[in-house]
Tab-separated table of C-alpha atoms in Angstrom:
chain	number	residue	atom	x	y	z
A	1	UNK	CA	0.000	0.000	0.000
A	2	UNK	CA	1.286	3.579	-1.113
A	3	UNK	CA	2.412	5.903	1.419
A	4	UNK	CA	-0.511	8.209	0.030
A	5	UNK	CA	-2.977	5.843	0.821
A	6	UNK	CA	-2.191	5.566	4.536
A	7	UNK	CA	-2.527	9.598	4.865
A	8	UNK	CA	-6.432	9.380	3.696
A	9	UNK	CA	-7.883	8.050	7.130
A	10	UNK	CA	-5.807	10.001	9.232
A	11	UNK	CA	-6.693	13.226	6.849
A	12	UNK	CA	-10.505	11.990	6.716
A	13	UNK	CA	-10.237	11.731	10.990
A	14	UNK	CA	-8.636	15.382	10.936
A	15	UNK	CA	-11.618	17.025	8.918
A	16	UNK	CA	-14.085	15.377	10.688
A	17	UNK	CA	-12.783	16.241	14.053
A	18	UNK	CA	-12.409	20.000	13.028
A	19	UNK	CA	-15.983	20.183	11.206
A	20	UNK	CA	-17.457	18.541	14.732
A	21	UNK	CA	-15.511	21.499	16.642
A	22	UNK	CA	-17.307	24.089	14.384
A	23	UNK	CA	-20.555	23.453	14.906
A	24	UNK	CA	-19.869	22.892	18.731
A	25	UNK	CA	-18.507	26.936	18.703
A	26	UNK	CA	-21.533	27.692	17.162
A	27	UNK	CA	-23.953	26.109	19.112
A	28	UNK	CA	-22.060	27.312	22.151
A	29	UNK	CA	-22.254	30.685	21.343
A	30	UNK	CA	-25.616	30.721	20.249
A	31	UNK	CA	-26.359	29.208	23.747
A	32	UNK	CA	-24.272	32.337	24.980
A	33	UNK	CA	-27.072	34.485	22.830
A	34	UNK	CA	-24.559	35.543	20.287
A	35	UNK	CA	-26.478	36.240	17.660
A	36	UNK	CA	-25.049	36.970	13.675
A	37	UNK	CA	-25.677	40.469	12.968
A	38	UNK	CA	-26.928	39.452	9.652
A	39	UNK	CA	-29.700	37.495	11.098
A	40	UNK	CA	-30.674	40.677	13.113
A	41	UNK	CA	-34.287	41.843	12.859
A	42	UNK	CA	-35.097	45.421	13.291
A	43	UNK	CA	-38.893	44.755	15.192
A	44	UNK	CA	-40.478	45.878	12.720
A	45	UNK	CA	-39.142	49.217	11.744
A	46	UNK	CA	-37.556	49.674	8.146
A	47	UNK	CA	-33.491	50.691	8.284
A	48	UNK	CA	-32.049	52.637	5.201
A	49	UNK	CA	-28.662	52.932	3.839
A	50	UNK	CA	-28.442	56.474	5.528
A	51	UNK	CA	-29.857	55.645	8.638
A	52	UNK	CA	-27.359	55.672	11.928
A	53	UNK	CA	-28.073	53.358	14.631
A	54	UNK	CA	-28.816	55.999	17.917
A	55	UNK	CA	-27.193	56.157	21.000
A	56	UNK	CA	-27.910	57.119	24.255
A	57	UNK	CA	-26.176	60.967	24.718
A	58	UNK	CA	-26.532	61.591	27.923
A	59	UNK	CA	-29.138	62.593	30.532
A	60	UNK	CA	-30.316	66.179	30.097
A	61	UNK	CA	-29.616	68.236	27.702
A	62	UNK	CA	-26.718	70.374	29.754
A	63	UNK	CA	-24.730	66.708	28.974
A	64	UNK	CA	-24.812	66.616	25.081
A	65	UNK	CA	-21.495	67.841	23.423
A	66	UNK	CA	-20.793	70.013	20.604
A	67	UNK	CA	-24.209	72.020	20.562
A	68	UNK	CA	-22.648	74.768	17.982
A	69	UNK	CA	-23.934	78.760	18.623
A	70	UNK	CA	-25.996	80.435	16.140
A	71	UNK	CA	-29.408	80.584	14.920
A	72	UNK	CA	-30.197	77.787	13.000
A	73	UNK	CA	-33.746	77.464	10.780
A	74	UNK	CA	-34.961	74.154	10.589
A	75	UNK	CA	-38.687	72.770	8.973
A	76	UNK	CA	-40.692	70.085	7.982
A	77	UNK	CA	-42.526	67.284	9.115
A	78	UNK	CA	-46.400	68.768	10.834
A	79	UNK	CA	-46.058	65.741	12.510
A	80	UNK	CA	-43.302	66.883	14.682
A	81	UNK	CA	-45.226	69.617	16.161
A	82	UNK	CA	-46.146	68.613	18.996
A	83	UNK	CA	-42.384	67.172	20.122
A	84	UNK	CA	-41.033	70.740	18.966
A	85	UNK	CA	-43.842	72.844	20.882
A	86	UNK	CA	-42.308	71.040	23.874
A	87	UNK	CA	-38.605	70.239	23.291
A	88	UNK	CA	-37.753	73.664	21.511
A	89	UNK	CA	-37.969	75.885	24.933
A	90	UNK	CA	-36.354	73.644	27.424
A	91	UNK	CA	-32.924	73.096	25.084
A	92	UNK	CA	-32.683	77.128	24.631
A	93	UNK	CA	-32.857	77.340	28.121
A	94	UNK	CA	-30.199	74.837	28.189
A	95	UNK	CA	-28.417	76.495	25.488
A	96	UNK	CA	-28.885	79.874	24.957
A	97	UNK	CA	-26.608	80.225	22.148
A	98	UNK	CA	-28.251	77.713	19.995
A	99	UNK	CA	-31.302	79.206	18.678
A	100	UNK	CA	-33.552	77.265	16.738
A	101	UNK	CA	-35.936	78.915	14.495
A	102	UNK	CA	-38.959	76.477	12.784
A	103	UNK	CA	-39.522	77.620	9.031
A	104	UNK	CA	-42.293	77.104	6.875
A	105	UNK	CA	-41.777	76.612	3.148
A	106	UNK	CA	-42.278	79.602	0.479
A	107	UNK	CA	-44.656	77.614	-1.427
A	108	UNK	CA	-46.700	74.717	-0.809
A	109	UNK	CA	-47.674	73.132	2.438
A	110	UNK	CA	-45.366	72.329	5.329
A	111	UNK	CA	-44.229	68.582	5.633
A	112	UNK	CA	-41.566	65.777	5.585
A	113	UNK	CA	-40.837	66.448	1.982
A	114	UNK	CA	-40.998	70.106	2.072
A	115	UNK	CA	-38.796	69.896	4.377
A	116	UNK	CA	-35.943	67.772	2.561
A	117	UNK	CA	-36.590	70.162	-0.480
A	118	UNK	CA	-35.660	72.950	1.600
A	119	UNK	CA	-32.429	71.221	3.094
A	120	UNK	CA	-31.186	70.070	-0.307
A	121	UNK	CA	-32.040	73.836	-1.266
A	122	UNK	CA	-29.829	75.217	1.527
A	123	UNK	CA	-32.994	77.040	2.900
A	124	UNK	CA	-32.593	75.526	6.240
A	125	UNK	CA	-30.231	73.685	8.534
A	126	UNK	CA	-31.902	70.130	9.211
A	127	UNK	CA	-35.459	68.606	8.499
A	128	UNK	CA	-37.665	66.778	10.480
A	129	UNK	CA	-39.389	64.045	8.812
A	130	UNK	CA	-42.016	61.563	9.852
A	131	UNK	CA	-40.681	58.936	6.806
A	132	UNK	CA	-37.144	57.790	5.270
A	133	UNK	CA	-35.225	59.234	2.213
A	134	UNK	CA	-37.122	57.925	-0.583
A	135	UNK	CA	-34.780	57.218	-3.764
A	136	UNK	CA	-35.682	60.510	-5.676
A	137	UNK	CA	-34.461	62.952	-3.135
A	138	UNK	CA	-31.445	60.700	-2.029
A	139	UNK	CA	-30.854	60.693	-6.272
A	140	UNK	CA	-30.990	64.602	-6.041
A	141	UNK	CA	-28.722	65.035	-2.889
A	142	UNK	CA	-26.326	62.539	-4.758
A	143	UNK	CA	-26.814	65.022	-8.463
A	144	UNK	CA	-25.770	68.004	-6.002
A	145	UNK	CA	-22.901	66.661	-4.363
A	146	UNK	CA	-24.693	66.435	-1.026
A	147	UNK	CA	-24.788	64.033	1.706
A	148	UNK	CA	-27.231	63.211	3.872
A	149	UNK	CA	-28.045	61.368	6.980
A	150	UNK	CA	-30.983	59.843	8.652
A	151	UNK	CA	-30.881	60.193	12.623
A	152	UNK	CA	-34.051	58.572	13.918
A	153	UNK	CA	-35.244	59.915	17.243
A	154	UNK	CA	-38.644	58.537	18.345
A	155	UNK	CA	-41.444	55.753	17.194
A	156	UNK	CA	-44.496	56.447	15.986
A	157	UNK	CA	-47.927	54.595	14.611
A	158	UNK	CA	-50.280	55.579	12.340
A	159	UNK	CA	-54.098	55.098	13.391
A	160	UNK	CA	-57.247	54.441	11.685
A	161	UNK	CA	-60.040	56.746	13.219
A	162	UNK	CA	-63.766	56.297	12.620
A	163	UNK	CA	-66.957	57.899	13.526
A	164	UNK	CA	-67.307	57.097	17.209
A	165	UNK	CA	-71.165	55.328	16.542
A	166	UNK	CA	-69.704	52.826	14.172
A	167	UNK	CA	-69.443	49.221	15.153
A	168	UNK	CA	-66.918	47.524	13.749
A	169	UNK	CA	-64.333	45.282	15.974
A	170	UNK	CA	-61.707	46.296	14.017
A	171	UNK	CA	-59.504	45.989	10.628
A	172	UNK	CA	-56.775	44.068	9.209
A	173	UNK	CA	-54.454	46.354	7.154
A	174	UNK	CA	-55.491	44.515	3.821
A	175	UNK	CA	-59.385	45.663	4.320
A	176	UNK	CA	-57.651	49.252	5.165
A	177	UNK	CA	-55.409	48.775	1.569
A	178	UNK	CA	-58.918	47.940	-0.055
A	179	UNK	CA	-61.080	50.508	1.025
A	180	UNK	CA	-58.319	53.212	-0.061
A	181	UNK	CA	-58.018	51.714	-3.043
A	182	UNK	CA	-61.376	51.606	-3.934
A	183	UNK	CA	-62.446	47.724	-3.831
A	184	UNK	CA	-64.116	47.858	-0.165
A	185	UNK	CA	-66.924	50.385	-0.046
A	186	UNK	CA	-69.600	49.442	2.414
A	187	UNK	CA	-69.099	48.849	5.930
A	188	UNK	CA	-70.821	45.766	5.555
A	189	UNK	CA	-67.908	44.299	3.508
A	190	UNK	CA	-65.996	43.992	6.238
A	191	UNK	CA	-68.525	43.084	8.976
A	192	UNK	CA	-70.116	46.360	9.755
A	193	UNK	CA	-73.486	48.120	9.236
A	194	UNK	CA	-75.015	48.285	5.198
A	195	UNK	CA	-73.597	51.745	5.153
A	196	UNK	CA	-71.099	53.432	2.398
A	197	UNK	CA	-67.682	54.096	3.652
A	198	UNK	CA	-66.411	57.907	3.039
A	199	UNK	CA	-62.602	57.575	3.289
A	200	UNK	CA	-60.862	60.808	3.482
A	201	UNK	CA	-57.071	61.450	2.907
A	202	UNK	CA	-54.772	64.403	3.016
A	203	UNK	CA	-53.536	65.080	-0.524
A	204	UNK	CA	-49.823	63.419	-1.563
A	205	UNK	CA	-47.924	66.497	-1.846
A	206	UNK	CA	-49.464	67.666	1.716
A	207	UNK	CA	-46.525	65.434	3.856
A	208	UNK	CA	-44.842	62.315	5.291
A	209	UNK	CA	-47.940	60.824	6.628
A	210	UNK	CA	-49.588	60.330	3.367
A	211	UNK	CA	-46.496	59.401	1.354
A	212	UNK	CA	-45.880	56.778	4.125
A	213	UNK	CA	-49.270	55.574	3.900
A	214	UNK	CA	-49.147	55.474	-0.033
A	215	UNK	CA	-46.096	53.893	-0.024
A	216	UNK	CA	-45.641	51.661	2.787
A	217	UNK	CA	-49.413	51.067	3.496
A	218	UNK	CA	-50.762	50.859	-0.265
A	219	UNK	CA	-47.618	49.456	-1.437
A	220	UNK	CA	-47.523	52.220	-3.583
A	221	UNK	CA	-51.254	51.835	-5.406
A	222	UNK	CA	-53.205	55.079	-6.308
A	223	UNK	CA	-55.651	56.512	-3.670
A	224	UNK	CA	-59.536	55.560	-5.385
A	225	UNK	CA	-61.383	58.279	-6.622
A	226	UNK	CA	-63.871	57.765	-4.258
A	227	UNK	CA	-61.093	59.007	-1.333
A	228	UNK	CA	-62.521	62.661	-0.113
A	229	UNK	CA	-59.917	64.918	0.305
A	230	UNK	CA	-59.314	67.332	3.252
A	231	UNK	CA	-57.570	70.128	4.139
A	232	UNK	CA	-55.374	69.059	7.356
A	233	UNK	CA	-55.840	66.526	9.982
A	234	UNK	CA	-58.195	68.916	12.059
A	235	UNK	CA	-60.463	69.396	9.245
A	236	UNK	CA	-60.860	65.414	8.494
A	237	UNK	CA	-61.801	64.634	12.263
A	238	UNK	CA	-64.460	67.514	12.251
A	239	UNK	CA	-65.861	65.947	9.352
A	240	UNK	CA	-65.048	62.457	10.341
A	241	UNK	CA	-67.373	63.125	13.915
A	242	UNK	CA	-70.365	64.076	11.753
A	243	UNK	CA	-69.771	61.135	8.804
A	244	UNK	CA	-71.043	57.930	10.711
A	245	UNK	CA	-69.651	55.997	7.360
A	246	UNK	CA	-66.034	58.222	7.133
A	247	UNK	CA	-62.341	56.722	8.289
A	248	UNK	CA	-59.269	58.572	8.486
A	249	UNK	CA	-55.796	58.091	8.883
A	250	UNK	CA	-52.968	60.040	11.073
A	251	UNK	CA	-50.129	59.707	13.385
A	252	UNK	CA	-51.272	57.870	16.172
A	253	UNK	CA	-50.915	60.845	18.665
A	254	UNK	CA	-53.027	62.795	16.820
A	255	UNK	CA	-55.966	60.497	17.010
A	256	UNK	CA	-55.892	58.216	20.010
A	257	UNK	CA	-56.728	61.007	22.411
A	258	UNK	CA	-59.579	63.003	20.585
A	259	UNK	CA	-62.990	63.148	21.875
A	260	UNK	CA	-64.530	62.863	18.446
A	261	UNK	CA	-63.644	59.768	16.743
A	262	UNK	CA	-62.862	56.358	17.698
A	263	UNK	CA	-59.420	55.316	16.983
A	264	UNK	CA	-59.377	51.775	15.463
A	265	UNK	CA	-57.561	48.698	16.339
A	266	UNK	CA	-55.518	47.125	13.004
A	267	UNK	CA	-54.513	43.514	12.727
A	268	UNK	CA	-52.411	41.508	10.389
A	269	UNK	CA	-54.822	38.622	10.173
A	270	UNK	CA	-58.643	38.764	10.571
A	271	UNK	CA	-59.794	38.554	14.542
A	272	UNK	CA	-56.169	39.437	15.669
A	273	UNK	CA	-56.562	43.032	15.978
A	274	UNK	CA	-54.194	45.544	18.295
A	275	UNK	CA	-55.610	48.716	19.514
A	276	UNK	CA	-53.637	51.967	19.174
A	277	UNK	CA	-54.529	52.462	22.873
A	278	UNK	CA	-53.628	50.890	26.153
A	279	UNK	CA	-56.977	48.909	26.970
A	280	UNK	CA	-59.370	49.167	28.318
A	281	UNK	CA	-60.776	51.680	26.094
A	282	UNK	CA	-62.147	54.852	26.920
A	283	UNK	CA	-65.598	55.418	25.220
A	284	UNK	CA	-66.293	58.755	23.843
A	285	UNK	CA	-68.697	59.394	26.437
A	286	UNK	CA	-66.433	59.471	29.327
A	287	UNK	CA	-64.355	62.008	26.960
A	288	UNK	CA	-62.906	64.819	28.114
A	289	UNK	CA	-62.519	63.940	31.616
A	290	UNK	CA	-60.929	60.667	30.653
A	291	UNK	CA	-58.833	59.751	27.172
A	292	UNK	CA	-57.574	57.186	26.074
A	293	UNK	CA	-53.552	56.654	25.896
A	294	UNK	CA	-51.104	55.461	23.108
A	295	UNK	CA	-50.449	51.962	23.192
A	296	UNK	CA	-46.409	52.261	23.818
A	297	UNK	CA	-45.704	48.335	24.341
A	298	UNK	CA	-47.436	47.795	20.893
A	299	UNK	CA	-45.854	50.205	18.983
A	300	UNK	CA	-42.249	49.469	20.574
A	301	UNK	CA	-42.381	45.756	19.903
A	302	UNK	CA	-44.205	45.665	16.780
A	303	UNK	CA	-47.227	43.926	17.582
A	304	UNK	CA	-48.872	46.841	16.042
A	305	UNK	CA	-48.425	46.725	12.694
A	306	UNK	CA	-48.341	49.863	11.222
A	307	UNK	CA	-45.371	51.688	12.848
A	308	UNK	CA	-42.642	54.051	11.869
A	309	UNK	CA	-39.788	56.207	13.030
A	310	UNK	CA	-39.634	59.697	13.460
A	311	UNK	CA	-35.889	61.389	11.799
A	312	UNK	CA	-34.059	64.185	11.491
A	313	UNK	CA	-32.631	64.752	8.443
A	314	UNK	CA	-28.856	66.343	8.720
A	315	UNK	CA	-26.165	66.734	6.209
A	316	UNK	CA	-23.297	64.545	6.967
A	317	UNK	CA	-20.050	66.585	6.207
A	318	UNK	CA	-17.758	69.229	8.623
A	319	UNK	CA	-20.514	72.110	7.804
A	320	UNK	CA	-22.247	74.023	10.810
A	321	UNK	CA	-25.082	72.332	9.813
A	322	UNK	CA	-24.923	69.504	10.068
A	323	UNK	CA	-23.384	70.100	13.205
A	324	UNK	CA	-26.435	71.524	14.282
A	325	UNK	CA	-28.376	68.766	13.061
A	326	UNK	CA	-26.492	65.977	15.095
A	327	UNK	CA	-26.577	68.148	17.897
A	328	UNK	CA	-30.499	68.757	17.885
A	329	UNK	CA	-30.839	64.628	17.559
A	330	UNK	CA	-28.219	64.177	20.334
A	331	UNK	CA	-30.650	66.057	22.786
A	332	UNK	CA	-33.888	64.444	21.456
A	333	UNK	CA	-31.916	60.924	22.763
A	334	UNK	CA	-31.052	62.043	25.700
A	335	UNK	CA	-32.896	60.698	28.849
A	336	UNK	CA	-34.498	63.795	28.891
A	337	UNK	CA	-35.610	64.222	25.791
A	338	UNK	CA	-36.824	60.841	25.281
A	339	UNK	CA	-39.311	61.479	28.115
A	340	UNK	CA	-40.295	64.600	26.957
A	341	UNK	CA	-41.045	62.219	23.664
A	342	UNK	CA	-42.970	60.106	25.558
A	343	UNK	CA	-44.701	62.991	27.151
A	344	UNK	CA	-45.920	64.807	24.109
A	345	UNK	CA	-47.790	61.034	23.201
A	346	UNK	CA	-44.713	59.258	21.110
A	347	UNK	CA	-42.975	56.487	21.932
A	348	UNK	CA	-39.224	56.495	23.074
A	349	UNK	CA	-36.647	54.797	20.614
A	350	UNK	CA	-34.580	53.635	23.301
């Protein structure tokens, strides 16, 4: 027998031995609770190319570092208003130097994509948006020679509100896709009275909530002709309280609390439906001197399933800027600002 031929067993016994050892790490680490960062899940939320992962930067606001001086104009997302109504004041008492001034577009309507316009315009500092990048203005910030950055700051839902006398249990998001679309149009379609449904929508162009809706929602699919247009979010729950057959969608914040309408609980599968709210519910009855509250455990851990994140959108180069951009993120994820987040009825990131 060749010398060769005595080698293969012992070579055979060597791979064996060393494939044996291999899965043995792995199982031991993944008893450990390593985990391999490509079979990560984000819970729910959509990541992006430009999106940074957050950290924690500090407790209050006096703790974040470089906070440049100046007066800096920032705009966008209507969403957001509520978050800067209440974060704006306590960081320029913090720091006096940096002075933040919110700044509605020349034309058009405030929003998310106003907003980015304006950056990639040099009109303002940073953006707030409700939604991601999408590819056009991430294709026009690459056609300028600008970079840009995604720094998410919060969670938020979006809600399905309907006239408070309706009864309905609830929805799956594929009967909410078909009634915006146009194939569901009576209530009794999807288990409710014989009574036409009157969806109403904020127009495309009008900001993040609707292009989120369109795109993430509808999977991009045309709103139905039959979808009544309104002017603003106050507007469609005025009209939504009188409509007994009208629905409505908005950040969750800005309908879980009202008086007026009954925020609706969404489900992935039929008869698996998670309210917007922390149960029980409030009815509209007991309204104003009780309302109901966000569902934060839902939104956080996905359960519900429409969610999305809340950014700020900040060029990413050496420019004062974008300096001021990281810096007004850096304070929203502080412990402080996170619970003034939480506060103003959105849901903390970390």
């Amino acid at each position: 027998m060749s010398r060769n031929s005595n080698l293969l067993p012992l070579l055979f016994s060597l791979v064996l031995t060393c494939s044996l050892l291999g899965v043995g790490a792995v199982l031991v680490l993944r008893l450990l609770g390593y985990q391999n960062p490509l079979e990560q899940v984000t819970g729910g939320l959509s990541t992006s190319p430009a999106e940074k992962t957050p950290e924690r930067s500090g407790a209050n606001f006096s703790d974040v570092s470089n906070v440049p001086s100046g007066t800096f104009q920032y705009g966008g997302s209507t969403t957001w208003a509520p978050i800067r109504r209440d974060v704006d004041p306590l960081i320029q008492a913090a720091w006096p130097n940096f002075r933040l001034r919110y700044t509605d577009p020349v034309t058009g309507t405030p929003g998310s994509g106003s907003g980015i316009r304006m950056l990639l315009n040099n009109q303002i500092a940073f953006a707030q948006s409700s939604r991601p990048l999408n590819n056009q203005e991430r294709q026009q910030a690459q056609s300028q020679g600008i970079k840009l950055v995604e720094l998410p700051v919060a969670i938020d839902g979006l809600a399905i509100a309907v006239n408070p006398t309706l009864k309905i249990p609830g929805l799956t998001v594929q009967q909410v896709v078909d009634i915006y679309t146009g194939k569901l149009r009576n209530w009794s379609q999807v288990g409710g009275p014989n009574l036409t449904i009157t969806p109403f929508s904020r127009r495309l162009e009008d900001g993040g909530t609707v292009e989120f809706f369109v795109q993430e929602v509808l999977g991009g699919q045309q709103l139905s002709t039959n979808v009544v247009m309104v002017r603003d979010t106050t507007d469609a729950l005025r009209r939504l309280g009188t409509t007994v057959g009208g629905i409505y969608y908005a950040s969750a914040p800005e309908i879980v609390g009202q008086c007026s309408v009954r925020p609706l609980p969404l489900g992935r599968q039929p008869n698996q439906y998670v309210p917007p709210y922390q149960e029980p519910y409030v009815d509209s009855s007991q309204c104003p001197q009780r309302r109901n509250t966000l569902n934060y455990q839902g939104f956080q851990d996905g359960t519900y399933p429409v969610t999305r994140r809340l950014f700020v959108i900040a060029k990413d180069d050496n420019s004062l800027d974008a300096q001021a951009g990281r810096a007004y993120a850096a304070l929203l994820l502080t412990d402080q600002g996170q619970a003034i987040i939480e506060k103003v009825g959105y849901v903390r990131l970390r």
